[in-house]
């Protein structure tokens, strides 16, 4: 229940236009024991201090050193019923107010996310988590983007992209292995409006990823270093469709060879290669792999990569509108994204 509660807190802060910034991943308290982290969490709840709650909930030790939920249970940290506000408290009697507009994306350092929203969805760009002990952790915590409207998908198998259901991910394979995605990150940095992560699908292959953007669009930049040939498949959001139901209308594949765009009665989802080098297609996923829709299709960009260093960049869009008026004029990667990538390379070389 604890990761779910943390997600609720993060989204609540984001939708309220909550605090955003801070760039040093090493900042924040260090907890000597699990009990210290739980006490910090409870103090944050008692003081209504969101920063304290997120500090206690976002530390790497949650996955690496102990089970946060079991520790909380042992300390009887579940909030007792008598902690709830009484029925006549102003909290329950307050009139509902319109949701305040979120004009700019909200950078959430402790959560490792950038959250933006439109009138119909909230989108979280994610720097990843340390997902070691969690079932399907790569799907729940490691994808590049999550949408309240399109949900996310969980893999059935890793042999083929439609079985892996790697929506909102870059998948890689070599000649001998199945598809691999970002699970745990090796390094992560959050700056205002930018998220950087470095991850290794294999010990000798390094991928650096920079994410930025605002719903319904976001942008991805990758630098892939590999000593051998690789194949890649980069996916957008999974889009619901009902073509196999009686009277179903199915989906349309629009766009161009390097810019697949899927449209169904539920909206559109597309991924556009900003360098025009990859081949696109719309791939039906296996049934019942998405958290929201029984059947989905996923736009993909595919390519082969010879040994060496390769740059991949794309623009991703997903909306419940049936048209994307700026599909042929997507946002472009800001210079800050390239600068961050080069700065991290210099920093790593200096170590």
Tab-separated table of C-alpha atoms in Angstrom:
chain	number	residue	atom	x	y	z
A	1	UNK	CA	0.000	0.000	0.000
A	2	UNK	CA	2.905	2.363	0.648
A	3	UNK	CA	4.018	2.902	-3.008
A	4	UNK	CA	0.361	3.489	-3.905
A	5	UNK	CA	-0.045	6.041	-1.108
A	6	UNK	CA	3.141	7.777	-2.187
A	7	UNK	CA	1.873	8.015	-5.772
A	8	UNK	CA	-1.362	9.598	-4.539
A	9	UNK	CA	0.606	12.195	-2.576
A	10	UNK	CA	2.841	12.973	-5.556
A	11	UNK	CA	-0.081	13.413	-7.946
A	12	UNK	CA	-1.990	15.492	-5.409
A	13	UNK	CA	0.922	17.882	-5.065
A	14	UNK	CA	1.373	18.060	-8.820
A	15	UNK	CA	-2.282	18.757	-9.526
A	16	UNK	CA	-2.180	21.505	-6.942
A	17	UNK	CA	0.818	23.041	-8.669
A	18	UNK	CA	3.039	22.041	-5.720
A	19	UNK	CA	6.696	22.706	-5.056
A	20	UNK	CA	9.032	21.916	-7.840
A	21	UNK	CA	12.745	22.219	-8.160
A	22	UNK	CA	15.975	21.171	-6.633
A	23	UNK	CA	18.607	19.540	-8.649
A	24	UNK	CA	20.962	17.692	-6.318
A	25	UNK	CA	20.054	14.013	-6.140
A	26	UNK	CA	22.288	13.625	-3.076
A	27	UNK	CA	20.349	16.199	-1.072
A	28	UNK	CA	17.948	15.186	1.672
A	29	UNK	CA	18.185	13.211	4.899
A	30	UNK	CA	19.872	9.868	5.340
A	31	UNK	CA	18.225	7.255	7.537
A	32	UNK	CA	20.321	4.890	9.600
A	33	UNK	CA	17.502	2.382	10.079
A	34	UNK	CA	14.130	1.584	8.527
A	35	UNK	CA	12.527	2.791	11.743
A	36	UNK	CA	14.082	6.228	11.250
A	37	UNK	CA	12.529	6.480	7.802
A	38	UNK	CA	9.106	5.459	9.104
A	39	UNK	CA	9.312	7.976	11.958
A	40	UNK	CA	10.243	10.676	9.442
A	41	UNK	CA	7.253	9.672	7.327
A	42	UNK	CA	4.867	9.831	10.304
A	43	UNK	CA	6.238	13.202	11.376
A	44	UNK	CA	5.566	14.453	7.859
A	45	UNK	CA	1.978	13.189	8.032
A	46	UNK	CA	1.476	14.802	11.444
A	47	UNK	CA	2.893	18.113	10.230
A	48	UNK	CA	1.230	17.942	6.810
A	49	UNK	CA	4.741	18.353	5.374
A	50	UNK	CA	4.765	16.847	1.888
A	51	UNK	CA	8.547	17.183	1.546
A	52	UNK	CA	9.098	15.033	4.630
A	53	UNK	CA	6.667	12.397	3.358
A	54	UNK	CA	8.402	12.207	-0.008
A	55	UNK	CA	11.873	12.179	1.561
A	56	UNK	CA	10.945	9.124	3.602
A	57	UNK	CA	9.163	7.394	0.728
A	58	UNK	CA	11.609	8.009	-2.125
A	59	UNK	CA	14.892	6.797	-0.634
A	60	UNK	CA	16.699	3.996	-2.448
A	61	UNK	CA	16.834	1.857	0.686
A	62	UNK	CA	13.133	1.104	0.258
A	63	UNK	CA	14.052	-1.386	-2.445
A	64	UNK	CA	17.666	-2.144	-1.562
A	65	UNK	CA	17.689	-2.636	2.184
A	66	UNK	CA	14.289	-3.465	3.582
A	67	UNK	CA	10.572	-3.802	2.972
A	68	UNK	CA	9.116	-0.431	3.883
A	69	UNK	CA	5.589	-1.779	4.157
A	70	UNK	CA	6.549	-4.602	6.556
A	71	UNK	CA	8.543	-2.211	8.705
A	72	UNK	CA	5.627	0.185	8.856
A	73	UNK	CA	3.335	-2.653	9.825
A	74	UNK	CA	5.685	-3.765	12.583
A	75	UNK	CA	5.702	-0.241	14.010
A	76	UNK	CA	1.920	-0.027	13.692
A	77	UNK	CA	2.405	2.889	11.308
A	78	UNK	CA	-0.936	2.504	9.579
A	79	UNK	CA	-2.906	5.637	10.415
A	80	UNK	CA	-5.457	4.698	13.103
A	81	UNK	CA	-9.110	5.333	12.455
A	82	UNK	CA	-9.266	7.899	15.233
A	83	UNK	CA	-6.703	10.007	13.374
A	84	UNK	CA	-9.362	10.842	10.798
A	85	UNK	CA	-11.029	14.222	10.963
A	86	UNK	CA	-14.487	14.137	12.604
A	87	UNK	CA	-17.562	14.388	10.426
A	88	UNK	CA	-18.118	18.058	11.299
A	89	UNK	CA	-14.538	19.039	10.421
A	90	UNK	CA	-14.257	21.829	7.788
A	91	UNK	CA	-12.348	19.397	5.546
A	92	UNK	CA	-15.532	17.386	4.944
A	93	UNK	CA	-17.852	20.384	4.753
A	94	UNK	CA	-15.807	22.530	2.358
A	95	UNK	CA	-17.320	23.195	-1.039
A	96	UNK	CA	-15.548	21.631	-3.990
A	97	UNK	CA	-13.566	24.183	-5.983
A	98	UNK	CA	-12.379	24.045	-9.598
A	99	UNK	CA	-8.974	22.500	-10.138
A	100	UNK	CA	-6.349	25.209	-10.358
A	101	UNK	CA	-4.630	25.326	-13.750
A	102	UNK	CA	-1.137	23.862	-13.988
A	103	UNK	CA	0.401	26.258	-16.447
A	104	UNK	CA	3.935	24.863	-16.437
A	105	UNK	CA	5.167	21.302	-15.864
A	106	UNK	CA	5.866	20.617	-12.201
A	107	UNK	CA	9.318	19.155	-11.455
A	108	UNK	CA	9.048	16.756	-8.501
A	109	UNK	CA	12.594	16.077	-7.302
A	110	UNK	CA	11.870	13.526	-4.575
A	111	UNK	CA	9.606	11.496	-6.837
A	112	UNK	CA	11.983	11.801	-9.786
A	113	UNK	CA	9.169	13.000	-12.038
A	114	UNK	CA	8.000	15.903	-14.154
A	115	UNK	CA	4.208	16.157	-14.091
A	116	UNK	CA	2.016	18.082	-16.495
A	117	UNK	CA	-1.618	17.880	-17.424
A	118	UNK	CA	-4.259	18.817	-19.910
A	119	UNK	CA	-7.988	19.091	-19.275
A	120	UNK	CA	-8.375	15.317	-19.591
A	121	UNK	CA	-5.131	13.694	-18.407
A	122	UNK	CA	-2.099	13.994	-16.178
A	123	UNK	CA	1.246	12.773	-17.530
A	124	UNK	CA	4.302	11.966	-15.409
A	125	UNK	CA	7.732	11.759	-17.019
A	126	UNK	CA	9.788	9.398	-14.882
A	127	UNK	CA	13.486	9.122	-14.188
A	128	UNK	CA	12.971	5.560	-12.991
A	129	UNK	CA	13.213	3.974	-9.565
A	130	UNK	CA	15.297	1.383	-7.816
A	131	UNK	CA	12.819	-1.373	-8.480
A	132	UNK	CA	14.701	-4.470	-7.354
A	133	UNK	CA	12.210	-6.104	-4.993
A	134	UNK	CA	8.956	-5.118	-6.663
A	135	UNK	CA	7.014	-7.482	-8.891
A	136	UNK	CA	6.905	-6.085	-12.453
A	137	UNK	CA	8.924	-3.172	-11.129
A	138	UNK	CA	10.241	-2.132	-14.547
A	139	UNK	CA	6.686	-1.723	-15.830
A	140	UNK	CA	5.406	0.060	-12.730
A	141	UNK	CA	8.380	2.321	-12.062
A	142	UNK	CA	10.825	2.210	-14.973
A	143	UNK	CA	8.884	3.509	-17.972
A	144	UNK	CA	9.642	6.916	-19.399
A	145	UNK	CA	6.087	8.247	-19.072
A	146	UNK	CA	2.817	7.404	-17.341
A	147	UNK	CA	-0.625	8.743	-18.210
A	148	UNK	CA	-3.799	8.825	-16.123
A	149	UNK	CA	-5.754	8.400	-19.372
A	150	UNK	CA	-3.772	5.668	-21.149
A	151	UNK	CA	-2.409	3.723	-18.178
A	152	UNK	CA	0.533	1.408	-18.791
A	153	UNK	CA	1.118	-2.197	-19.831
A	154	UNK	CA	2.802	-5.182	-18.188
A	155	UNK	CA	4.884	-7.720	-20.091
A	156	UNK	CA	3.700	-11.267	-20.788
A	157	UNK	CA	7.023	-12.326	-22.321
A	158	UNK	CA	10.145	-10.602	-23.584
A	159	UNK	CA	10.685	-12.413	-26.895
A	160	UNK	CA	8.756	-10.039	-29.166
A	161	UNK	CA	7.745	-6.390	-28.683
A	162	UNK	CA	4.005	-7.139	-28.701
A	163	UNK	CA	4.570	-9.705	-25.919
A	164	UNK	CA	6.793	-7.386	-23.941
A	165	UNK	CA	4.186	-4.596	-24.198
A	166	UNK	CA	6.962	-2.082	-23.659
A	167	UNK	CA	4.837	1.004	-24.161
A	168	UNK	CA	6.582	4.265	-23.246
A	169	UNK	CA	9.957	2.526	-23.294
A	170	UNK	CA	13.088	1.953	-25.355
A	171	UNK	CA	13.629	-1.800	-25.745
A	172	UNK	CA	16.949	-3.286	-26.862
A	173	UNK	CA	18.131	-6.762	-27.778
A	174	UNK	CA	21.273	-8.308	-29.165
A	175	UNK	CA	21.687	-11.419	-31.280
A	176	UNK	CA	21.390	-13.837	-28.350
A	177	UNK	CA	18.993	-12.318	-25.827
A	178	UNK	CA	15.406	-11.200	-25.398
A	179	UNK	CA	14.314	-7.563	-25.225
A	180	UNK	CA	15.651	-5.518	-22.330
A	181	UNK	CA	14.370	-2.224	-20.958
A	182	UNK	CA	15.249	0.244	-18.235
A	183	UNK	CA	14.717	-1.377	-14.864
A	184	UNK	CA	17.071	0.094	-12.323
A	185	UNK	CA	18.965	3.245	-13.182
A	186	UNK	CA	22.686	3.663	-12.555
A	187	UNK	CA	22.486	7.440	-12.173
A	188	UNK	CA	19.666	9.970	-12.195
A	189	UNK	CA	19.574	13.764	-12.204
A	190	UNK	CA	16.536	16.016	-12.016
A	191	UNK	CA	16.705	19.593	-13.234
A	192	UNK	CA	13.921	22.070	-13.821
A	193	UNK	CA	11.986	20.612	-16.757
A	194	UNK	CA	14.580	17.874	-17.515
A	195	UNK	CA	15.199	14.327	-16.282
A	196	UNK	CA	18.454	12.467	-16.977
A	197	UNK	CA	19.062	8.778	-16.303
A	198	UNK	CA	21.865	6.358	-17.164
A	199	UNK	CA	21.068	2.663	-17.321
A	200	UNK	CA	22.670	-0.551	-18.525
A	201	UNK	CA	20.609	-3.235	-20.283
A	202	UNK	CA	23.877	-5.247	-20.290
A	203	UNK	CA	27.061	-4.578	-18.312
A	204	UNK	CA	28.879	-3.422	-21.462
A	205	UNK	CA	26.019	-1.383	-22.999
A	206	UNK	CA	25.227	2.090	-21.684
A	207	UNK	CA	22.090	4.105	-22.410
A	208	UNK	CA	21.676	7.721	-21.329
A	209	UNK	CA	18.186	9.179	-21.550
A	210	UNK	CA	16.921	12.756	-21.248
A	211	UNK	CA	13.170	13.435	-20.958
A	212	UNK	CA	11.352	16.747	-21.225
A	213	UNK	CA	8.061	18.191	-22.420
A	214	UNK	CA	4.490	18.931	-21.435
A	215	UNK	CA	1.301	16.943	-22.048
A	216	UNK	CA	0.066	15.870	-24.504
A	217	UNK	CA	3.598	15.879	-26.004
A	218	UNK	CA	6.933	14.847	-24.536
A	219	UNK	CA	10.422	14.467	-25.978
A	220	UNK	CA	13.089	11.802	-25.537
A	221	UNK	CA	16.807	11.871	-26.283
A	222	UNK	CA	18.997	8.774	-25.937
A	223	UNK	CA	22.704	8.137	-26.339
A	224	UNK	CA	23.403	4.419	-26.800
A	225	UNK	CA	26.944	3.063	-26.542
A	226	UNK	CA	27.366	-0.565	-27.572
A	227	UNK	CA	30.323	-2.818	-28.506
A	228	UNK	CA	28.107	-5.051	-30.679
A	229	UNK	CA	25.119	-4.876	-32.973
A	230	UNK	CA	21.764	-4.149	-31.327
A	231	UNK	CA	18.135	-3.930	-32.372
A	232	UNK	CA	15.837	-1.328	-30.832
A	233	UNK	CA	12.104	-0.701	-30.537
A	234	UNK	CA	10.915	2.565	-29.007
A	235	UNK	CA	7.238	2.860	-28.139
A	236	UNK	CA	4.659	5.503	-27.404
A	237	UNK	CA	1.563	5.116	-25.236
A	238	UNK	CA	-0.745	2.120	-25.588
A	239	UNK	CA	-4.049	3.142	-27.220
A	240	UNK	CA	-7.321	1.322	-26.551
A	241	UNK	CA	-9.294	-0.169	-29.425
A	242	UNK	CA	-12.287	-2.526	-29.740
A	243	UNK	CA	-11.904	-3.933	-33.236
A	244	UNK	CA	-12.546	-7.521	-32.172
A	245	UNK	CA	-15.848	-6.682	-30.483
A	246	UNK	CA	-19.115	-7.006	-32.471
A	247	UNK	CA	-19.542	-3.754	-34.344
A	248	UNK	CA	-16.108	-2.565	-33.285
A	249	UNK	CA	-14.439	0.144	-35.309
A	250	UNK	CA	-10.829	-0.987	-34.884
A	251	UNK	CA	-7.961	1.455	-35.322
A	252	UNK	CA	-6.281	3.365	-38.120
A	253	UNK	CA	-2.567	3.555	-38.757
A	254	UNK	CA	-1.699	7.065	-39.886
A	255	UNK	CA	1.513	9.038	-40.102
A	256	UNK	CA	4.522	8.198	-42.254
A	257	UNK	CA	7.233	5.557	-42.466
A	258	UNK	CA	9.217	7.080	-39.580
A	259	UNK	CA	6.262	8.548	-37.692
A	260	UNK	CA	3.576	5.983	-36.791
A	261	UNK	CA	0.313	7.412	-35.485
A	262	UNK	CA	-2.581	5.241	-34.291
A	263	UNK	CA	-6.155	6.481	-34.064
A	264	UNK	CA	-9.204	4.789	-32.555
A	265	UNK	CA	-12.482	6.034	-31.046
A	266	UNK	CA	-10.520	6.460	-27.793
A	267	UNK	CA	-8.010	8.973	-29.151
A	268	UNK	CA	-4.628	9.033	-30.858
A	269	UNK	CA	-1.150	7.869	-29.911
A	270	UNK	CA	1.977	8.456	-31.934
A	271	UNK	CA	5.750	8.577	-31.840
A	272	UNK	CA	7.739	10.662	-34.319
A	273	UNK	CA	11.428	10.053	-35.039
A	274	UNK	CA	12.977	13.521	-35.079
A	275	UNK	CA	15.964	12.299	-37.108
A	276	UNK	CA	13.923	10.311	-39.625
A	277	UNK	CA	16.189	7.274	-39.339
A	278	UNK	CA	13.935	4.598	-37.839
A	279	UNK	CA	11.052	2.610	-39.318
A	280	UNK	CA	7.657	2.973	-37.695
A	281	UNK	CA	4.637	0.733	-37.307
A	282	UNK	CA	1.565	0.288	-35.099
A	283	UNK	CA	1.718	-3.011	-33.199
A	284	UNK	CA	-1.351	-4.656	-31.584
A	285	UNK	CA	-0.418	-5.781	-28.080
A	286	UNK	CA	-1.525	-9.015	-26.464
A	287	UNK	CA	-4.947	-8.796	-24.779
A	288	UNK	CA	-5.277	-7.862	-21.111
A	289	UNK	CA	-1.782	-6.460	-20.760
A	290	UNK	CA	-2.854	-2.852	-20.123
A	291	UNK	CA	-4.158	-1.646	-16.771
A	292	UNK	CA	-7.058	0.265	-18.323
A	293	UNK	CA	-8.007	-1.239	-21.690
A	294	UNK	CA	-8.503	-4.943	-22.574
A	295	UNK	CA	-6.997	-4.426	-26.027
A	296	UNK	CA	-4.444	-1.871	-27.123
A	297	UNK	CA	-2.161	-0.953	-29.997
A	298	UNK	CA	1.281	0.581	-29.539
A	299	UNK	CA	3.136	2.840	-32.017
A	300	UNK	CA	6.755	1.725	-32.435
A	301	UNK	CA	10.003	2.940	-33.977
A	302	UNK	CA	12.394	0.130	-34.927
A	303	UNK	CA	16.040	0.159	-36.013
A	304	UNK	CA	19.306	-1.784	-36.181
A	305	UNK	CA	22.427	-0.267	-34.625
A	306	UNK	CA	25.999	-1.189	-35.460
A	307	UNK	CA	28.649	-1.083	-32.719
A	308	UNK	CA	29.526	2.403	-31.563
A	309	UNK	CA	27.639	5.442	-30.279
A	310	UNK	CA	24.161	6.244	-31.558
A	311	UNK	CA	21.785	9.119	-30.799
A	312	UNK	CA	18.029	8.534	-30.876
A	313	UNK	CA	15.451	11.255	-30.397
A	314	UNK	CA	11.694	11.323	-30.797
A	315	UNK	CA	8.542	13.269	-29.995
A	316	UNK	CA	5.670	11.339	-28.390
A	317	UNK	CA	2.026	12.383	-28.276
A	318	UNK	CA	-1.134	10.850	-26.789
A	319	UNK	CA	-4.526	12.474	-26.407
A	320	UNK	CA	-8.209	11.577	-26.334
A	321	UNK	CA	-8.798	14.035	-29.183
A	322	UNK	CA	-9.267	12.389	-32.566
A	323	UNK	CA	-6.931	14.775	-34.345
A	324	UNK	CA	-3.432	16.105	-33.629
A	325	UNK	CA	-3.318	19.461	-35.343
A	326	UNK	CA	0.429	19.874	-34.802
A	327	UNK	CA	1.441	16.316	-35.751
A	328	UNK	CA	3.491	17.653	-38.682
A	329	UNK	CA	4.944	20.397	-36.466
A	330	UNK	CA	6.015	18.552	-33.308
A	331	UNK	CA	7.949	20.302	-30.540
A	332	UNK	CA	11.708	20.092	-30.918
A	333	UNK	CA	14.300	19.039	-28.386
A	334	UNK	CA	15.549	22.099	-26.493
A	335	UNK	CA	19.240	22.861	-26.509
A	336	UNK	CA	19.263	22.300	-22.730
A	337	UNK	CA	18.612	18.579	-23.308
A	338	UNK	CA	21.712	18.193	-25.467
A	339	UNK	CA	23.722	20.341	-23.053
A	340	UNK	CA	22.691	18.160	-20.117
A	341	UNK	CA	23.751	15.028	-21.987
A	342	UNK	CA	27.167	16.488	-22.779
A	343	UNK	CA	27.599	17.833	-19.255
A	344	UNK	CA	26.923	14.406	-17.760
A	345	UNK	CA	29.465	12.853	-20.143
A	346	UNK	CA	32.152	15.271	-18.959
A	347	UNK	CA	31.202	14.642	-15.350
A	348	UNK	CA	31.435	10.871	-15.806
A	349	UNK	CA	34.762	11.134	-17.641
A	350	UNK	CA	36.179	13.208	-14.775
A	351	UNK	CA	35.410	10.515	-12.195
